[in-house]
């Protein structure tokens, strides 16, 4: 038997923070690729601390639903899962190349395949592009359009920026969009000045965040000038300094994210049969142009 | 014992006996003689020897419940030694097994003292009689009914499970929202009656008004898992004497990042944390963690049905705040208050701490935590900046 655990942050304050986790877990459940699929959280239940004991499978694939390698994926999750032999060097990663490591777990007789985060997987590039398609409702979006991939910045973790730049570079190499830029909340180049960085009239802005919350639904829309007050919402697209800004909201809510979760587990040796194909066929662009309907702030990121 | 013996179940049982030489389960025991000379059959009430296969079938005919019971547990449920199986057996008051020892009830082993959740296991005939009516169990605020399925397409003896809020035990099912997909339990458990987010799944605030009906055993466990995550696994461990407890000090010292400060919280304050957060009125879990091994907290761990094996993430987050607050020095303040106003401060704190502010009637001005009483006190005692008028006197 094999189990999949999707390890996510969750929130004590905002019930929506765990929505993407549940949605992607359900998508994987429907494929039937795993005997058990379980969500686990830092701030909700089941906690990382107790999730392994709730499983009957001997082989457990843990996929962190996080954007970058860093504090959570290298310290918190392995520690709380009781991966006693864990050491970040086992991932042998330059900050974006962690794949998986196989370990025994301290509180149960099971083998855990601890995977790199979804955010740094190559398939994530496709999700960002898919997000651009969704928000513009244009499956061929690219020509005459600039794409901004937005990250939090390097406040606490230099790998955070690496993940953003990694995907931006991959998108740039595809030559699909006229321009592709990595922008940040807390460092240069800043998302506040998004229009300064693009010549294209149309700019799709995709925040590389897992869940919609305080940053994606309050900070970034206000900083970019999409709205004066996030509570009033914004249009997609919005007119800013002569550019049309197509703001996508958190990429982690895109249906295709389940594909990345499966890819991570498959890379670690999970037998997923035809699950990838099933997910790709089942994913339609969400294209509803999120308008900031969630006024609840999420928990502080990074706690 | 009115049910007839299903042919398929008999064949499966015979096959199992022929494969292993013996089957012993829940009081039913069948052995194939080593010399190949027929079978012996044993129940708590009777014994037969030297039976040929056909005789065995005839002898089992009035014992169909034993056979379908064997089939349900060994073929439908399976999972010997798992928490899922133990929980489902608890649901119908079947004797709880020890791992790898399928035919021995737990209470036969003196190393495993009776667990509070294990009460009067029922032998098969009585259990089947009760299952026809439905056997009710409470799991926190959940009421679980185990009963025999009545779907003709299902094998005989298959169990189905219904699940609802204990407050709805007397409700007409037509008045409840009916569900059959375990995934829908997530939404139910996310909000309380007032639509507020429940970050603590074991808070005693599960809303009522819904029911899951006709769940399979696996679906029941999945549903319970969404309502009360990891409670089945930890109950199972506790019952077997294997619950691993991380006490306060271990948990605090493990923390990093913004929670790194946690181990600086004074021991005395840990008592207050437990009293604030880990009592029956706030959480259905029973606190098993102490300050450290051999150093128990004075605060009672409560009577909750689920063991709590370490401070949860809510307690950790709140304790971080208290660690920071406890690092402040104490001062002496001088306030002008009447005796009643002084008492009113205590009433206000108590009302908020007990979560009873919503219950105080609009016009009940006898209650110090009445909103108008509080607004009056604010109007009288707060300055223009909205601060309580007072003076620190130890500068």
Coordinates of C-alpha atoms in Angstrom, one line a residue, chain A residues 11-16 22 26 29 38-39 42-47 49-50 53-54 56 71 75-76 79-80 82 107-108 156 300 302-303, chain B residues 82 84 183 186 190-191 197 199-202 222 225-226 229-230 233-234 237 243-244 246 254-259 285 309-310 313-314 317:
Chain A
X11 CA -4.0 28.8 9.4
X12 CA -5.5 29.3 12.8
X13 CA -7.3 32.4 11.6
X14 CA -8.4 31.8 8.0
X15 CA -10.3 28.7 7.0
X16 CA -9.6 29.4 3.3
X22 CA -8.1 19.9 0.1
X26 CA -9.4 15.5 -3.7
X29 CA -8.0 10.9 -4.5
X38 CA -4.1 12.7 3.6
X39 CA -3.8 16.4 4.2
X42 CA 1.5 23.0 10.6
X43 CA -1.4 25.1 11.8
X44 CA -4.4 22.7 11.4
X45 CA -5.2 19.1 12.0
X46 CA -4.0 16.5 11.5
X47 CA -0.7 18.2 12.4
X49 CA 3.3 15.6 14.1
X50 CA 0.5 13.0 14.0
X53 CA 0.3 7.3 12.5
X54 CA -3.1 7.8 10.8
X56 CA -2.0 2.1 7.2
X71 CA 12.8 26.9 6.7
X75 CA 13.6 22.2 9.2
X76 CA 10.0 22.2 10.4
X79 CA 11.4 17.6 12.4
X80 CA 7.7 17.4 13.0
X82 CA 10.1 12.7 13.1
X107 CA 6.9 7.1 15.4
X108 CA 5.8 4.3 13.1
X156 CA 14.1 35.3 5.6
X300 CA 1.5 35.7 9.2
X302 CA 6.6 32.2 7.8
X303 CA 5.3 31.3 11.3
Chain B
X82 CA -4.9 -1.5 12.7
X84 CA -9.4 1.4 11.9
X183 CA -15.2 14.5 2.3
X186 CA -14.6 18.7 6.4
X190 CA -14.8 23.9 9.8
X191 CA -17.4 26.2 11.3
X197 CA -13.9 29.2 12.0
X199 CA -9.2 26.1 14.2
X200 CA -9.2 23.4 16.9
X201 CA -11.1 20.4 15.6
X202 CA -11.6 18.9 19.1
X222 CA -12.6 8.5 7.1
X225 CA -10.9 11.3 10.8
X226 CA -12.0 14.5 9.1
X229 CA -8.2 14.0 13.0
X230 CA -5.8 11.4 14.5
X233 CA -4.9 6.4 15.9
X234 CA -4.0 7.9 19.3
X237 CA -2.2 3.5 20.8
X243 CA 0.7 6.2 23.5
X244 CA 3.9 8.3 23.1
X246 CA 5.7 14.6 24.5
X254 CA 12.0 21.4 19.9
X255 CA 10.6 24.7 18.6
X256 CA 12.6 26.9 16.2
X257 CA 12.0 30.2 14.4
X258 CA 9.5 32.5 16.1
X259 CA 8.6 29.7 18.5
X285 CA -9.0 15.9 24.3
X309 CA -0.2 13.5 23.5
X310 CA 1.6 16.9 23.2
X313 CA -0.3 24.0 17.5
X314 CA -2.9 26.4 19.0
X317 CA 1.0 29.7 19.2

